[in-house]
Tab-separated table of C-alpha atoms in Angstrom:
chain	number	residue	atom	x	y	z
A	14	MET	CA	-14.978	-31.662	-51.863
A	15	ASP	CA	-12.004	-30.376	-54.014
A	16	PRO	CA	-11.087	-26.819	-52.862
A	17	ILE	CA	-12.195	-23.700	-55.021
A	18	THR	CA	-9.546	-21.357	-56.754
A	19	VAL	CA	-10.205	-17.994	-58.248
A	20	LEU	CA	-8.168	-17.651	-61.390
A	21	PRO	CA	-7.316	-14.189	-62.964
A	22	PRO	CA	-10.017	-12.757	-65.511
A	23	ILE	CA	-9.684	-13.987	-69.286
A	24	GLN	CA	-10.198	-12.282	-72.474
A	25	GLY	CA	-10.210	-13.909	-75.772
A	26	ASN	CA	-11.108	-17.104	-77.832
A	27	VAL	CA	-11.291	-19.873	-75.207
A	28	PHE	CA	-11.616	-23.730	-75.966
A	29	PHE	CA	-12.307	-26.603	-73.771
A	30	ILE	CA	-11.675	-30.334	-74.273
A	31	SER	CA	-11.666	-33.276	-71.914
A	32	ASP	CA	-11.622	-37.155	-71.406
A	33	CYS	CA	-9.380	-38.162	-74.151
A	34	HIS	CA	-8.074	-41.036	-71.919
A	35	PHE	CA	-5.125	-41.880	-74.227
A	36	GLY	CA	-4.074	-45.443	-73.624
A	37	LEU	CA	-7.847	-46.867	-73.540
A	38	PRO	CA	-8.219	-49.358	-74.483
A	39	ASP	CA	-4.658	-50.035	-75.897
A	40	TRP	CA	-2.091	-47.859	-77.553
A	41	GLU	CA	-2.733	-49.045	-80.895
A	42	VAL	CA	-6.435	-47.674	-80.745
A	43	SER	CA	-5.349	-44.717	-78.809
A	44	LYS	CA	-3.123	-43.603	-81.433
A	45	GLU	CA	-5.988	-42.824	-83.848
A	46	ARG	CA	-7.642	-40.800	-81.187
A	47	GLU	CA	-4.551	-38.911	-80.534
A	48	LYS	CA	-4.286	-38.109	-84.362
A	49	LYS	CA	-7.840	-36.696	-84.111
A	50	VAL	CA	-7.127	-34.495	-80.976
A	51	ILE	CA	-4.189	-33.461	-82.832
A	52	ALA	CA	-6.094	-32.581	-86.107
A	53	PHE	CA	-8.687	-30.680	-83.727
A	54	LEU	CA	-5.627	-28.459	-82.146
A	55	ASP	CA	-4.147	-27.751	-85.626
A	56	SER	CA	-7.790	-26.454	-86.755
A	57	ILE	CA	-7.934	-23.894	-83.863
A	58	ALA	CA	-4.159	-22.898	-83.814
A	59	SER	CA	-4.727	-19.753	-85.671
A	60	GLU	CA	-7.604	-18.587	-83.338
A	61	VAL	CA	-7.086	-20.093	-79.826
A	62	THR	CA	-5.986	-17.753	-77.045
A	63	HIS	CA	-6.706	-20.034	-74.105
A	64	LEU	CA	-6.974	-23.869	-74.069
A	65	PHE	CA	-8.457	-25.789	-70.991
A	66	LEU	CA	-7.692	-29.564	-70.553
A	67	LEU	CA	-10.377	-30.514	-68.179
A	68	GLY	CA	-9.021	-33.857	-67.066
A	69	ASP	CA	-8.486	-37.312	-68.018
A	70	VAL	CA	-6.345	-36.630	-71.068
A	71	PHE	CA	-4.504	-39.917	-70.222
A	72	ASP	CA	-6.460	-42.999	-69.086
A	73	PHE	CA	-3.533	-43.480	-66.615
A	74	TRP	CA	-0.517	-41.120	-66.029
A	75	PHE	CA	2.418	-41.443	-63.510
A	76	GLU	CA	5.623	-39.874	-63.157
A	77	TYR	CA	8.822	-41.482	-61.664
A	78	LYS	CA	11.808	-39.433	-61.062
A	79	ASP	CA	13.397	-40.454	-64.321
A	80	VAL	CA	10.524	-42.393	-66.219
A	81	ILE	CA	7.146	-41.316	-67.747
A	82	PRO	CA	4.795	-43.402	-70.050
A	83	LYS	CA	6.499	-43.251	-73.788
A	84	HIS	CA	3.324	-42.435	-75.724
A	85	CYS	CA	1.717	-39.341	-76.842
A	86	LEU	CA	4.902	-37.463	-77.930
A	87	ARG	CA	2.967	-35.857	-81.058
A	88	PHE	CA	0.301	-34.686	-78.644
A	89	PHE	CA	2.821	-33.241	-76.409
A	90	GLY	CA	4.652	-31.581	-79.148
A	91	ARG	CA	1.533	-29.797	-80.558
A	92	ILE	CA	0.611	-28.745	-77.006
A	93	ALA	CA	4.304	-27.294	-76.519
A	94	GLN	CA	3.854	-25.636	-79.942
A	95	LEU	CA	0.762	-23.914	-78.730
A	96	VAL	CA	2.706	-22.703	-75.728
A	97	ASP	CA	5.524	-21.405	-77.789
A	98	TYR	CA	2.985	-19.376	-79.806
A	99	GLY	CA	1.794	-17.625	-76.793
A	100	VAL	CA	-1.481	-19.744	-76.020
A	101	LYS	CA	-2.067	-20.121	-72.457
A	102	VAL	CA	-2.915	-23.776	-71.827
A	103	TYR	CA	-4.391	-25.054	-68.380
A	104	TYR	CA	-4.541	-28.500	-67.456
A	105	ILE	CA	-7.211	-29.247	-64.726
A	106	LEU	CA	-6.225	-32.683	-63.548
A	107	GLY	CA	-8.994	-35.518	-63.470
A	108	ASN	CA	-9.268	-38.667	-61.561
A	109	HIS	CA	-7.530	-40.918	-64.008
A	110	ASP	CA	-4.641	-38.631	-64.443
A	111	MET	CA	-4.386	-37.142	-60.843
A	112	TRP	CA	-0.818	-38.547	-60.356
A	113	SER	CA	0.645	-35.898	-62.791
A	114	PHE	CA	3.118	-33.873	-61.003
A	115	SER	CA	5.734	-31.492	-62.247
A	116	TYR	CA	6.938	-32.943	-65.741
A	117	LEU	CA	4.342	-31.357	-68.138
A	118	GLN	CA	4.589	-28.056	-66.562
A	119	GLU	CA	8.168	-27.871	-66.443
A	120	GLU	CA	8.747	-29.199	-70.000
A	121	ILE	CA	5.798	-28.120	-72.050
A	122	GLY	CA	5.098	-25.069	-70.107
A	123	LEU	CA	1.315	-25.522	-69.458
A	124	GLN	CA	-0.092	-24.495	-65.952
A	125	GLN	CA	-1.354	-27.429	-64.192
A	126	LEU	CA	-4.018	-27.146	-61.684
A	127	LYS	CA	-6.048	-29.256	-59.230
A	128	GLY	CA	-9.651	-28.854	-58.129
A	129	LEU	CA	-12.615	-26.625	-58.810
A	130	PHE	CA	-12.046	-23.110	-60.362
A	131	ASP	CA	-14.078	-19.960	-60.724
A	132	VAL	CA	-12.823	-17.635	-63.651
A	133	GLU	CA	-14.388	-14.669	-65.331
A	134	ILE	CA	-14.087	-15.265	-69.247
A	135	ASN	CA	-15.141	-12.573	-71.459
A	136	GLY	CA	-17.335	-10.812	-68.888
A	137	LYS	CA	-18.957	-14.371	-67.894
A	138	LYS	CA	-18.644	-15.983	-64.430
A	139	VAL	CA	-17.585	-19.643	-64.907
A	140	ARG	CA	-17.106	-22.428	-62.494
A	141	MET	CA	-15.104	-25.286	-63.831
A	142	GLY	CA	-13.321	-28.524	-62.995
A	143	HIS	CA	-12.980	-32.086	-64.155
A	144	GLY	CA	-16.458	-32.904	-62.461
A	145	ASP	CA	-15.578	-35.845	-60.540
A	146	ALA	CA	-16.115	-35.867	-56.557
A	147	LEU	CA	-19.116	-33.425	-56.688
A	148	ASP	CA	-21.683	-35.944	-55.220
A	149	PRO	CA	-21.221	-35.871	-51.468
A	150	GLN	CA	-23.407	-39.129	-51.302
A	151	ASP	CA	-20.911	-41.160	-53.119
A	152	LYS	CA	-18.770	-42.061	-50.073
A	153	GLY	CA	-17.308	-45.094	-51.764
A	154	TYR	CA	-15.753	-42.883	-54.578
A	155	LEU	CA	-14.742	-40.047	-52.362
A	156	PHE	CA	-12.839	-42.631	-50.150
A	157	ILE	CA	-11.115	-44.248	-53.119
A	158	LYS	CA	-9.966	-40.678	-54.389
A	159	TRP	CA	-8.677	-39.803	-50.888
A	160	ILE	CA	-6.697	-42.801	-50.999
A	161	TYR	CA	-5.157	-42.294	-54.240
A	162	ALA	CA	-4.423	-38.646	-53.269
A	163	GLN	CA	-2.223	-39.865	-50.183
A	164	PRO	CA	1.510	-39.201	-50.700
A	165	PHE	CA	2.336	-42.290	-48.693
A	166	ASN	CA	0.434	-44.506	-51.402
A	167	GLN	CA	1.787	-42.648	-54.289
A	168	ARG	CA	5.261	-43.263	-52.781
A	169	PHE	CA	4.622	-46.956	-52.467
A	170	PHE	CA	3.260	-47.150	-56.065
A	171	SER	CA	6.387	-45.569	-56.974
A	172	MET	CA	8.352	-48.488	-55.566
A	173	LEU	CA	6.828	-50.932	-58.146
A	174	HIS	CA	8.853	-51.407	-61.404
A	175	PRO	CA	6.977	-49.476	-64.295
A	176	ARG	CA	6.222	-52.785	-66.309
A	177	GLN	CA	4.275	-53.681	-63.174
A	178	SER	CA	2.990	-50.529	-62.028
A	179	PHE	CA	1.583	-49.583	-65.498
A	180	ALA	CA	-0.043	-52.984	-66.139
A	181	LEU	CA	-1.972	-52.984	-62.744
A	182	ALA	CA	-2.995	-49.399	-63.598
A	183	ARG	CA	-4.374	-50.371	-66.949
A	184	PHE	CA	-6.141	-53.420	-65.474
A	185	VAL	CA	-8.031	-51.160	-62.776
A	186	SER	CA	-8.642	-48.387	-65.368
A	187	GLN	CA	-10.201	-50.710	-67.899
A	188	SER	CA	-12.425	-52.694	-65.247
A	189	SER	CA	-13.591	-49.189	-64.020
A	190	ARG	CA	-14.511	-48.256	-67.855
A	191	ARG	CA	-16.347	-51.495	-68.413
A	192	ALA	CA	-18.195	-51.069	-65.447
A	193	HIS	CA	-19.653	-47.424	-66.045
A	194	MET	CA	-19.757	-47.761	-69.899
A	195	GLU	CA	-23.294	-48.277	-70.050
A	196	ALA	CA	-24.398	-45.981	-67.353
A	197	ASP	CA	-22.418	-43.250	-69.130
A	198	LYS	CA	-24.650	-43.334	-72.161
A	199	VAL	CA	-27.682	-42.214	-70.104
A	200	PHE	CA	-28.580	-38.831	-69.344
A	201	ARG	CA	-30.457	-38.528	-66.101
A	202	GLY	CA	-31.658	-35.021	-66.079
A	203	GLU	CA	-32.185	-33.537	-62.744
A	204	GLU	CA	-30.821	-36.798	-61.116
A	205	GLU	CA	-27.421	-36.167	-62.879
A	206	PRO	CA	-24.957	-35.642	-59.542
A	207	ILE	CA	-23.155	-32.542	-61.574
A	208	ILE	CA	-26.592	-31.156	-62.084
A	209	ARG	CA	-27.455	-31.240	-58.330
A	210	TYR	CA	-24.164	-29.808	-57.324
A	211	CYS	CA	-24.882	-26.822	-60.066
A	212	ARG	CA	-28.256	-26.101	-58.551
A	213	GLN	CA	-26.978	-26.406	-54.967
A	214	THR	CA	-24.122	-23.874	-55.714
A	215	LEU	CA	-26.571	-21.308	-57.382
A	216	LYS	CA	-28.510	-21.344	-54.041
A	217	GLN	CA	-25.421	-19.502	-52.648
A	218	GLU	CA	-23.850	-17.730	-55.530
A	219	THR	CA	-24.620	-16.806	-59.431
A	220	PHE	CA	-22.698	-18.137	-62.266
A	221	ASP	CA	-23.459	-17.745	-65.858
A	222	TYR	CA	-21.644	-21.227	-66.856
A	223	PHE	CA	-20.884	-24.379	-65.162
A	224	VAL	CA	-18.196	-26.285	-67.203
A	225	PHE	CA	-17.228	-29.931	-66.551
A	226	GLY	CA	-16.119	-32.903	-67.979
A	227	HIS	CA	-15.889	-36.529	-66.627
A	228	ARG	CA	-19.295	-37.578	-67.623
A	229	HIS	CA	-18.633	-38.217	-71.197
A	230	LEU	CA	-21.839	-37.271	-72.438
A	231	PRO	CA	-22.035	-33.839	-74.122
A	232	CYS	CA	-24.495	-31.618	-72.812
A	233	ASP	CA	-25.841	-27.885	-72.929
A	234	TYR	CA	-28.460	-27.976	-69.898
A	235	LEU	CA	-30.508	-24.900	-69.022
A	236	LEU	CA	-30.362	-24.338	-65.312
A	237	SER	CA	-32.173	-21.006	-65.095
A	238	ASP	CA	-32.707	-18.010	-67.197
A	239	HIS	CA	-29.165	-16.965	-66.668
A	240	ALA	CA	-27.217	-20.235	-65.952
A	241	ARG	CA	-26.210	-23.246	-68.302
A	242	TYR	CA	-24.263	-26.406	-67.341
A	243	PHE	CA	-21.956	-27.576	-70.004
A	244	ASN	CA	-20.678	-30.898	-70.086
A	245	ILE	CA	-17.733	-31.159	-72.703
A	246	GLY	CA	-18.247	-34.815	-73.429
A	247	ASP	CA	-15.180	-36.983	-74.604
A	248	TRP	CA	-12.922	-37.764	-77.445
A	249	ILE	CA	-13.757	-41.604	-77.139
A	250	PHE	CA	-16.953	-41.368	-78.986
A	251	HIS	CA	-18.315	-37.702	-79.279
A	252	TYR	CA	-15.160	-35.809	-80.424
A	253	SER	CA	-17.101	-32.806	-78.782
A	254	TYR	CA	-15.467	-29.494	-77.111
A	255	LEU	CA	-16.842	-26.316	-75.888
A	256	GLN	CA	-15.671	-22.558	-77.308
A	257	MET	CA	-16.343	-19.390	-75.593
A	258	LYS	CA	-15.738	-16.113	-77.331
A	259	GLU	CA	-17.449	-12.676	-77.213
A	260	GLY	CA	-19.436	-13.380	-74.321
A	261	GLU	CA	-21.222	-16.698	-75.781
A	262	ALA	CA	-20.426	-20.428	-75.276
A	263	PHE	CA	-20.703	-23.018	-77.919
A	264	LEU	CA	-20.873	-26.791	-77.594
A	265	LYS	CA	-19.492	-28.268	-80.831
A	266	TYR	CA	-18.179	-31.302	-82.445
A	267	PHE	CA	-15.147	-31.794	-84.352
A	268	VAL	CA	-15.115	-33.452	-87.995
A	269	ASN	CA	-11.790	-34.293	-89.493
A	270	LYS	CA	-12.022	-33.300	-92.967
C-alpha cells in the first residue's frame, strides 16, 4: 500500500483531472485530446486556485538525463502559465507515469507527489490519490508495480536507446489498455476495489470525500450520510473533472464550445 502523506489545508476553488493518457493510441489522436484539455484549462484559468492532476496524465513517461518525450509542449505551456499566475498545481503520479522524476517539477514549477494524501479542502477532509494498488488481493499487479518502482530496473531501462524504450513501453501500455477496456466500462458497485478500500478506511477514520482516478469511470458514490467517493473519470471518453469550492464538491463534464 502506498504511504499516506498529510498536505497543508487548502482554501480556494480546487479542480481535479486525471487519466488523460497523452500518447494513446498514438500521438496524432492524442493531439486532439490535448487540445480539449488545454481548452478546459483555459476555461477555468480565471477562477482556479489549485489544480490536482491525479495521475496517468501520460500513457507513458520516462526521463533520461538529457531526453524527454517530445510531445505535449502546448499542455506543458498552459500548466506553466497557470503556475506563473499563482495557481498551485499538484501532480500525483499514476501507474503509467510513475517514472516522472524531476523535470516537470524543476522546469514547470508544479509540485510532484507520489502515493496517497490527506488534506483539508475548504473545511472538508479528503483522501486522494491516483487509485491504483488499493486492492490488497491483487497480488499480481502489486508485484508488477513493485518491480517498476525499483531503481535498478529504472536504470536498466534508461540504458536502452529512447527509440527502443519508448516503442517497448507503448506496446506494453496499449496491450494493457486493450485487455482492460471492456472491464473499465462496467461499474461493479460495492465490488469495486476502490469502494471496498474506502469502506475499510472509514472503519478507522472519518472522511468527507475520497477522490481517485485510475478507474476511467466517472462516479459520485454515497458511502454514508457524511462520506462520498468520487472517481473523476478520464479524458479519453468522458472529459470529466471534479470541482471543490465553498465546502461542496461537484463532478462535471467539459463541453468545448
